[in-house]
């Protein structure tokens, strides 16, 4: 049930308003045109229950690219 998903998501987000904002943004980004909006919302809440939505993905530094040096012709 959706209430279980909401209470599970509240373990990571203490503010209900913030949970609503995060869930609506994530639902808009993950929604597929030919699927039900309710299913997408449930999927988002399930993901929030398992992981903290406020934490961003770990930042990794890109590999250093060798700098090309140009010479005058």
PDB file of N, CA and C in Angstrom:
ATOM      1  N   UNK A   1       0.825  -1.175   0.000  1.00  0.00           N
ATOM      2  CA  UNK A   1       0.000   0.000   0.000  1.00  0.00           C
ATOM      3  C   UNK A   1       0.875   1.246   0.000  1.00  0.00           C
ATOM      4  N   UNK A   2       0.323   2.321  -0.517  1.00  0.00           N
ATOM      5  CA  UNK A   2       1.099   3.539  -0.632  1.00  0.00           C
ATOM      6  C   UNK A   2       1.459   4.122   0.732  1.00  0.00           C
ATOM      7  N   UNK A   3       0.604   3.965   1.726  1.00  0.00           N
ATOM      8  CA  UNK A   3       0.916   4.523   3.046  1.00  0.00           C
ATOM      9  C   UNK A   3       2.174   3.880   3.625  1.00  0.00           C
ATOM     10  N   UNK A   4       2.366   2.588   3.377  1.00  0.00           N
ATOM     11  CA  UNK A   4       3.590   1.926   3.827  1.00  0.00           C
ATOM     12  C   UNK A   4       4.806   2.502   3.126  1.00  0.00           C
ATOM     13  N   UNK A   5       4.668   2.816   1.844  1.00  0.00           N
ATOM     14  CA  UNK A   5       5.774   3.410   1.097  1.00  0.00           C
ATOM     15  C   UNK A   5       6.097   4.806   1.630  1.00  0.00           C
ATOM     16  N   UNK A   6       5.063   5.567   1.956  1.00  0.00           N
ATOM     17  CA  UNK A   6       5.274   6.920   2.469  1.00  0.00           C
ATOM     18  C   UNK A   6       5.971   6.877   3.820  1.00  0.00           C
ATOM     19  N   UNK A   7       5.488   6.029   4.720  1.00  0.00           N
ATOM     20  CA  UNK A   7       6.122   5.943   6.037  1.00  0.00           C
ATOM     21  C   UNK A   7       7.535   5.385   5.933  1.00  0.00           C
ATOM     22  N   UNK A   8       7.773   4.505   4.964  1.00  0.00           N
ATOM     23  CA  UNK A   8       9.131   4.020   4.757  1.00  0.00           C
ATOM     24  C   UNK A   8      10.045   5.114   4.245  1.00  0.00           C
ATOM     25  N   UNK A   9       9.521   5.976   3.376  1.00  0.00           N
ATOM     26  CA  UNK A   9      10.322   7.081   2.848  1.00  0.00           C
ATOM     27  C   UNK A   9      10.584   8.134   3.911  1.00  0.00           C
ATOM     28  N   UNK A  10       9.675   8.265   4.869  1.00  0.00           N
ATOM     29  CA  UNK A  10       9.858   9.251   5.935  1.00  0.00           C
ATOM     30  C   UNK A  10      10.999   8.884   6.886  1.00  0.00           C
ATOM     31  N   UNK A  11      11.513   7.668   6.813  1.00  0.00           N
ATOM     32  CA  UNK A  11      12.666   7.313   7.642  1.00  0.00           C
ATOM     33  C   UNK A  11      13.914   8.062   7.184  1.00  0.00           C
ATOM     34  N   UNK A  12      13.965   8.418   5.886  1.00  0.00           N
ATOM     35  CA  UNK A  12      15.114   9.145   5.351  1.00  0.00           C
ATOM     36  C   UNK A  12      14.870  10.648   5.285  1.00  0.00           C
ATOM     37  N   UNK A  13      13.612  11.050   5.113  1.00  0.00           N
ATOM     38  CA  UNK A  13      13.269  12.465   5.017  1.00  0.00           C
ATOM     39  C   UNK A  13      12.328  12.777   6.169  1.00  0.00           C
ATOM     40  N   UNK A  14      12.747  13.643   7.065  1.00  0.00           N
ATOM     41  CA  UNK A  14      11.934  13.906   8.246  1.00  0.00           C
ATOM     42  C   UNK A  14      10.808  14.900   7.980  1.00  0.00           C
ATOM     43  N   UNK A  15      10.957  15.739   6.994  1.00  0.00           N
ATOM     44  CA  UNK A  15       9.972  16.764   6.696  1.00  0.00           C
ATOM     45  C   UNK A  15       9.020  16.260   5.606  1.00  0.00           C
ATOM     46  N   UNK A  16       7.737  16.204   5.889  1.00  0.00           N
ATOM     47  CA  UNK A  16       6.757  15.697   4.922  1.00  0.00           C
ATOM     48  C   UNK A  16       6.660  16.581   3.692  1.00  0.00           C
ATOM     49  N   UNK A  17       6.768  17.893   3.882  1.00  0.00           N
ATOM     50  CA  UNK A  17       6.723  18.819   2.750  1.00  0.00           C
ATOM     51  C   UNK A  17       7.897  18.560   1.807  1.00  0.00           C
ATOM     52  N   UNK A  18       9.076  18.361   2.362  1.00  0.00           N
ATOM     53  CA  UNK A  18      10.251  18.087   1.540  1.00  0.00           C
ATOM     54  C   UNK A  18      10.088  16.755   0.800  1.00  0.00           C
ATOM     55  N   UNK A  19       9.508  15.769   1.463  1.00  0.00           N
ATOM     56  CA  UNK A  19       9.258  14.482   0.805  1.00  0.00           C
ATOM     57  C   UNK A  19       8.327  14.668  -0.376  1.00  0.00           C
ATOM     58  N   UNK A  20       7.291  15.483  -0.213  1.00  0.00           N
ATOM     59  CA  UNK A  20       6.349  15.748  -1.305  1.00  0.00           C
ATOM     60  C   UNK A  20       7.063  16.409  -2.482  1.00  0.00           C
ATOM     61  N   UNK A  21       7.892  17.393  -2.191  1.00  0.00           N
ATOM     62  CA  UNK A  21       8.615  18.098  -3.247  1.00  0.00           C
ATOM     63  C   UNK A  21       9.567  17.165  -3.989  1.00  0.00           C
ATOM     64  N   UNK A  22      10.321  16.375  -3.243  1.00  0.00           N
ATOM     65  CA  UNK A  22      11.273  15.449  -3.866  1.00  0.00           C
ATOM     66  C   UNK A  22      10.549  14.379  -4.685  1.00  0.00           C
ATOM     67  N   UNK A  23       9.452  13.870  -4.152  1.00  0.00           N
ATOM     68  CA  UNK A  23       8.706  12.825  -4.858  1.00  0.00           C
ATOM     69  C   UNK A  23       8.088  13.360  -6.138  1.00  0.00           C
ATOM     70  N   UNK A  24       7.570  14.576  -6.109  1.00  0.00           N
ATOM     71  CA  UNK A  24       6.961  15.124  -7.324  1.00  0.00           C
ATOM     72  C   UNK A  24       8.002  15.388  -8.403  1.00  0.00           C
ATOM     73  N   UNK A  25       9.160  15.890  -8.003  1.00  0.00           N
ATOM     74  CA  UNK A  25      10.231  16.122  -8.978  1.00  0.00           C
ATOM     75  C   UNK A  25      10.714  14.809  -9.582  1.00  0.00           C
ATOM     76  N   UNK A  26      10.906  13.806  -8.732  1.00  0.00           N
ATOM     77  CA  UNK A  26      11.383  12.509  -9.221  1.00  0.00           C
ATOM     78  C   UNK A  26      10.332  11.838 -10.101  1.00  0.00           C
ATOM     79  N   UNK A  27       9.057  11.992  -9.751  1.00  0.00           N
ATOM     80  CA  UNK A  27       7.997  11.390 -10.553  1.00  0.00           C
ATOM     81  C   UNK A  27       7.956  12.020 -11.930  1.00  0.00           C
ATOM     82  N   UNK A  28       8.126  13.323 -12.011  1.00  0.00           N
ATOM     83  CA  UNK A  28       8.134  13.993 -13.317  1.00  0.00           C
ATOM     84  C   UNK A  28       9.294  13.512 -14.181  1.00  0.00           C
ATOM     85  N   UNK A  29      10.448  13.285 -13.552  1.00  0.00           N
ATOM     86  CA  UNK A  29      11.618  12.866 -14.325  1.00  0.00           C
ATOM     87  C   UNK A  29      11.537  11.398 -14.760  1.00  0.00           C
ATOM     88  N   UNK A  30      10.943  10.544 -13.929  1.00  0.00           N
ATOM     89  CA  UNK A  30      10.939   9.111 -14.219  1.00  0.00           C
ATOM     90  C   UNK A  30       9.706   8.633 -14.983  1.00  0.00           C
ATOM     91  N   UNK A  31       8.695   9.484 -15.107  1.00  0.00           N
ATOM     92  CA  UNK A  31       7.433   9.039 -15.716  1.00  0.00           C
ATOM     93  C   UNK A  31       7.588   8.754 -17.199  1.00  0.00           C
ATOM     94  N   UNK A  32       7.057   7.616 -17.605  1.00  0.00           N
ATOM     95  CA  UNK A  32       7.038   7.224 -19.019  1.00  0.00           C
ATOM     96  C   UNK A  32       5.640   7.514 -19.556  1.00  0.00           C
ATOM     97  N   UNK A  33       5.517   8.036 -20.774  1.00  0.00           N
ATOM     98  CA  UNK A  33       4.220   8.465 -21.287  1.00  0.00           C
ATOM     99  C   UNK A  33       3.132   7.384 -21.312  1.00  0.00           C
ATOM    100  N   UNK A  34       3.472   6.151 -21.553  1.00  0.00           N
ATOM    101  CA  UNK A  34       2.452   5.110 -21.682  1.00  0.00           C
ATOM    102  C   UNK A  34       2.200   4.340 -20.391  1.00  0.00           C
ATOM    103  N   UNK A  35       2.651   4.863 -19.270  1.00  0.00           N
ATOM    104  CA  UNK A  35       2.426   4.177 -18.005  1.00  0.00           C
ATOM    105  C   UNK A  35       1.551   5.041 -17.099  1.00  0.00           C
ATOM    106  N   UNK A  36       1.023   4.422 -16.060  1.00  0.00           N
ATOM    107  CA  UNK A  36       0.163   5.150 -15.119  1.00  0.00           C
ATOM    108  C   UNK A  36       1.018   5.998 -14.189  1.00  0.00           C
ATOM    109  N   UNK A  37       0.538   7.180 -13.901  1.00  0.00           N
ATOM    110  CA  UNK A  37       1.252   8.084 -13.009  1.00  0.00           C
ATOM    111  C   UNK A  37       1.327   7.505 -11.596  1.00  0.00           C
ATOM    112  N   UNK A  38       0.305   6.780 -11.186  1.00  0.00           N
ATOM    113  CA  UNK A  38       0.283   6.181  -9.852  1.00  0.00           C
ATOM    114  C   UNK A  38       1.396   5.154  -9.703  1.00  0.00           C
ATOM    115  N   UNK A  39       1.642   4.375 -10.763  1.00  0.00           N
ATOM    116  CA  UNK A  39       2.704   3.374 -10.708  1.00  0.00           C
ATOM    117  C   UNK A  39       4.077   4.032 -10.604  1.00  0.00           C
ATOM    118  N   UNK A  40       4.255   5.130 -11.330  1.00  0.00           N
ATOM    119  CA  UNK A  40       5.525   5.845 -11.263  1.00  0.00           C
ATOM    120  C   UNK A  40       5.739   6.426  -9.877  1.00  0.00           C
ATOM    121  N   UNK A  41       4.688   6.988  -9.281  1.00  0.00           N
ATOM    122  CA  UNK A  41       4.782   7.539  -7.930  1.00  0.00           C
ATOM    123  C   UNK A  41       5.134   6.452  -6.922  1.00  0.00           C
ATOM    124  N   UNK A  42       4.505   5.292  -7.049  1.00  0.00           N
ATOM    125  CA  UNK A  42       4.819   4.180  -6.147  1.00  0.00           C
ATOM    126  C   UNK A  42       6.273   3.742  -6.301  1.00  0.00           C
ATOM    127  N   UNK A  43       6.761   3.724  -7.537  1.00  0.00           N
ATOM    128  CA  UNK A  43       8.154   3.338  -7.778  1.00  0.00           C
ATOM    129  C   UNK A  43       9.110   4.335  -7.123  1.00  0.00           C
ATOM    130  N   UNK A  44       8.790   5.623  -7.228  1.00  0.00           N
ATOM    131  CA  UNK A  44       9.623   6.658  -6.617  1.00  0.00           C
ATOM    132  C   UNK A  44       9.636   6.491  -5.101  1.00  0.00           C
ATOM    133  N   UNK A  45       8.482   6.288  -4.493  1.00  0.00           N
ATOM    134  CA  UNK A  45       8.420   6.125  -3.040  1.00  0.00           C
ATOM    135  C   UNK A  45       9.143   4.860  -2.593  1.00  0.00           C
ATOM    136  N   UNK A  46       9.090   3.805  -3.407  1.00  0.00           N
ATOM    137  CA  UNK A  46       9.819   2.583  -3.082  1.00  0.00           C
ATOM    138  C   UNK A  46      11.325   2.848  -3.097  1.00  0.00           C
ATOM    139  N   UNK A  47      11.772   3.620  -4.087  1.00  0.00           N
ATOM    140  CA  UNK A  47      13.196   3.958  -4.144  1.00  0.00           C
ATOM    141  C   UNK A  47      13.611   4.827  -2.963  1.00  0.00           C
ATOM    142  N   UNK A  48      12.738   5.756  -2.554  1.00  0.00           N
ATOM    143  CA  UNK A  48      13.034   6.609  -1.413  1.00  0.00           C
ATOM    144  C   UNK A  48      13.084   5.803  -0.125  1.00  0.00           C
ATOM    145  N   UNK A  49      12.306   4.745  -0.053  1.00  0.00           N
ATOM    146  CA  UNK A  49      12.304   3.911   1.149  1.00  0.00           C
ATOM    147  C   UNK A  49      13.640   3.201   1.301  1.00  0.00           C
ATOM    148  N   UNK A  50      14.252   2.827   0.166  1.00  0.00           N
ATOM    149  CA  UNK A  50      15.497   2.069   0.199  1.00  0.00           C
ATOM    150  C   UNK A  50      16.746   2.935   0.232  1.00  0.00           C
ATOM    151  N   UNK A  51      16.648   4.185  -0.217  1.00  0.00           N
ATOM    152  CA  UNK A  51      17.826   5.047  -0.262  1.00  0.00           C
ATOM    153  C   UNK A  51      17.439   6.459   0.136  1.00  0.00           C
ATOM    154  N   UNK A  52      18.387   7.214   0.607  1.00  0.00           N
ATOM    155  CA  UNK A  52      18.136   8.588   1.014  1.00  0.00           C
ATOM    156  C   UNK A  52      18.059   9.471  -0.224  1.00  0.00           C
ATOM    157  N   UNK A  53      16.899  10.092  -0.511  1.00  0.00           N
ATOM    158  CA  UNK A  53      16.775  10.908  -1.714  1.00  0.00           C
ATOM    159  C   UNK A  53      17.508  12.233  -1.615  1.00  0.00           C
ATOM    160  N   UNK A  54      17.828  12.675  -0.426  1.00  0.00           N
ATOM    161  CA  UNK A  54      18.520  13.944  -0.253  1.00  0.00           C
ATOM    162  C   UNK A  54      19.994  13.868  -0.575  1.00  0.00           C
ATOM    163  N   UNK A  55      20.532  12.665  -0.536  1.00  0.00           N
ATOM    164  CA  UNK A  55      21.959  12.508  -0.821  1.00  0.00           C
ATOM    165  C   UNK A  55      22.149  12.343  -2.318  1.00  0.00           C
ATOM    166  N   UNK A  56      23.075  13.089  -2.851  1.00  0.00           N
ATOM    167  CA  UNK A  56      23.370  12.961  -4.267  1.00  0.00           C
ATOM    168  C   UNK A  56      24.313  11.778  -4.484  1.00  0.00           C
ATOM    169  N   UNK A  57      24.456  11.413  -5.724  1.00  0.00           N
ATOM    170  CA  UNK A  57      25.358  10.319  -6.066  1.00  0.00           C
ATOM    171  C   UNK A  57      26.780  10.723  -5.714  1.00  0.00           C
ATOM    172  N   UNK A  58      27.628   9.758  -5.382  1.00  0.00           N
ATOM    173  CA  UNK A  58      29.004  10.100  -5.039  1.00  0.00           C
ATOM    174  C   UNK A  58      29.695  10.817  -6.196  1.00  0.00           C
ATOM    175  N   UNK A  59      30.397  11.854  -5.850  1.00  0.00           N
ATOM    176  CA  UNK A  59      31.070  12.650  -6.872  1.00  0.00           C
ATOM    177  C   UNK A  59      32.425  12.020  -7.156  1.00  0.00           C
ATOM    178  N   UNK A  60      32.632  11.697  -8.407  1.00  0.00           N
ATOM    179  CA  UNK A  60      33.915  11.152  -8.818  1.00  0.00           C
ATOM    180  C   UNK A  60      34.561  12.135  -9.773  1.00  0.00           C
ATOM    181  N   UNK A  61      35.835  12.295  -9.627  1.00  0.00           N
ATOM    182  CA  UNK A  61      36.538  13.223 -10.498  1.00  0.00           C
ATOM    183  C   UNK A  61      36.816  12.533 -11.827  1.00  0.00           C
ATOM    184  N   UNK A  62      36.592  13.253 -12.936  1.00  0.00           N
ATOM    185  CA  UNK A  62      36.864  12.657 -14.242  1.00  0.00           C
ATOM    186  C   UNK A  62      38.364  12.442 -14.433  1.00  0.00           C
ATOM    187  N   UNK A  63      38.654  11.490 -15.278  1.00  0.00           N
ATOM    188  CA  UNK A  63      40.053  11.202 -15.579  1.00  0.00           C
ATOM    189  C   UNK A  63      40.698  12.438 -16.196  1.00  0.00           C
ATOM    190  N   UNK A  64      41.919  12.696 -15.807  1.00  0.00           N
ATOM    191  CA  UNK A  64      42.632  13.851 -16.344  1.00  0.00           C
ATOM    192  C   UNK A  64      42.985  13.592 -17.812  1.00  0.00           C
ATOM    193  N   UNK A  65      42.561  14.500 -18.663  1.00  0.00           N
ATOM    194  CA  UNK A  65      42.852  14.393 -20.091  1.00  0.00           C
ATOM    195  C   UNK A  65      44.173  15.104 -20.374  1.00  0.00           C
ATOM    196  N   UNK A  66      45.031  14.497 -21.208  1.00  0.00           N
ATOM    197  CA  UNK A  66      46.282  15.189 -21.540  1.00  0.00           C
ATOM    198  C   UNK A  66      45.969  16.475 -22.314  1.00  0.00           C
ATOM    199  N   UNK A  67      46.674  17.524 -21.968  1.00  0.00           N
ATOM    200  CA  UNK A  67      46.438  18.814 -22.607  1.00  0.00           C
ATOM    201  C   UNK A  67      47.240  18.863 -23.899  1.00  0.00           C
ATOM    202  N   UNK A  68      46.516  19.159 -24.981  1.00  0.00           N
ATOM    203  CA  UNK A  68      47.204  19.281 -26.267  1.00  0.00           C
ATOM    204  C   UNK A  68      47.845  20.656 -26.355  1.00  0.00           C
ATOM    205  N   UNK A  69      49.054  20.668 -26.845  1.00  0.00           N
ATOM    206  CA  UNK A  69      49.737  21.955 -27.013  1.00  0.00           C
ATOM    207  C   UNK A  69      49.795  22.258 -28.496  1.00  0.00           C
ATOM    208  N   UNK A  70      49.368  23.451 -28.818  1.00  0.00           N
ATOM    209  CA  UNK A  70      49.383  23.874 -30.223  1.00  0.00           C
ATOM    210  C   UNK A  70      50.623  24.711 -30.484  1.00  0.00           C
ATOM    211  N   UNK A  71      51.112  24.565 -31.677  1.00  0.00           N
ATOM    212  CA  UNK A  71      52.279  25.358 -32.063  1.00  0.00           C
ATOM    213  C   UNK A  71      51.901  26.244 -33.240  1.00  0.00           C
ATOM    214  N   UNK A  72      52.519  27.362 -33.286  1.00  0.00           N
ATOM    215  CA  UNK A  72      52.238  28.287 -34.385  1.00  0.00           C
ATOM    216  C   UNK A  72      52.755  27.682 -35.678  1.00  0.00           C
ATOM    217  N   UNK A  73      52.008  27.900 -36.761  1.00  0.00           N
ATOM    218  CA  UNK A  73      52.409  27.327 -38.056  1.00  0.00           C
ATOM    219  C   UNK A  73      53.434  28.161 -38.753  1.00  0.00           C
TER     220      UNK A  73
END
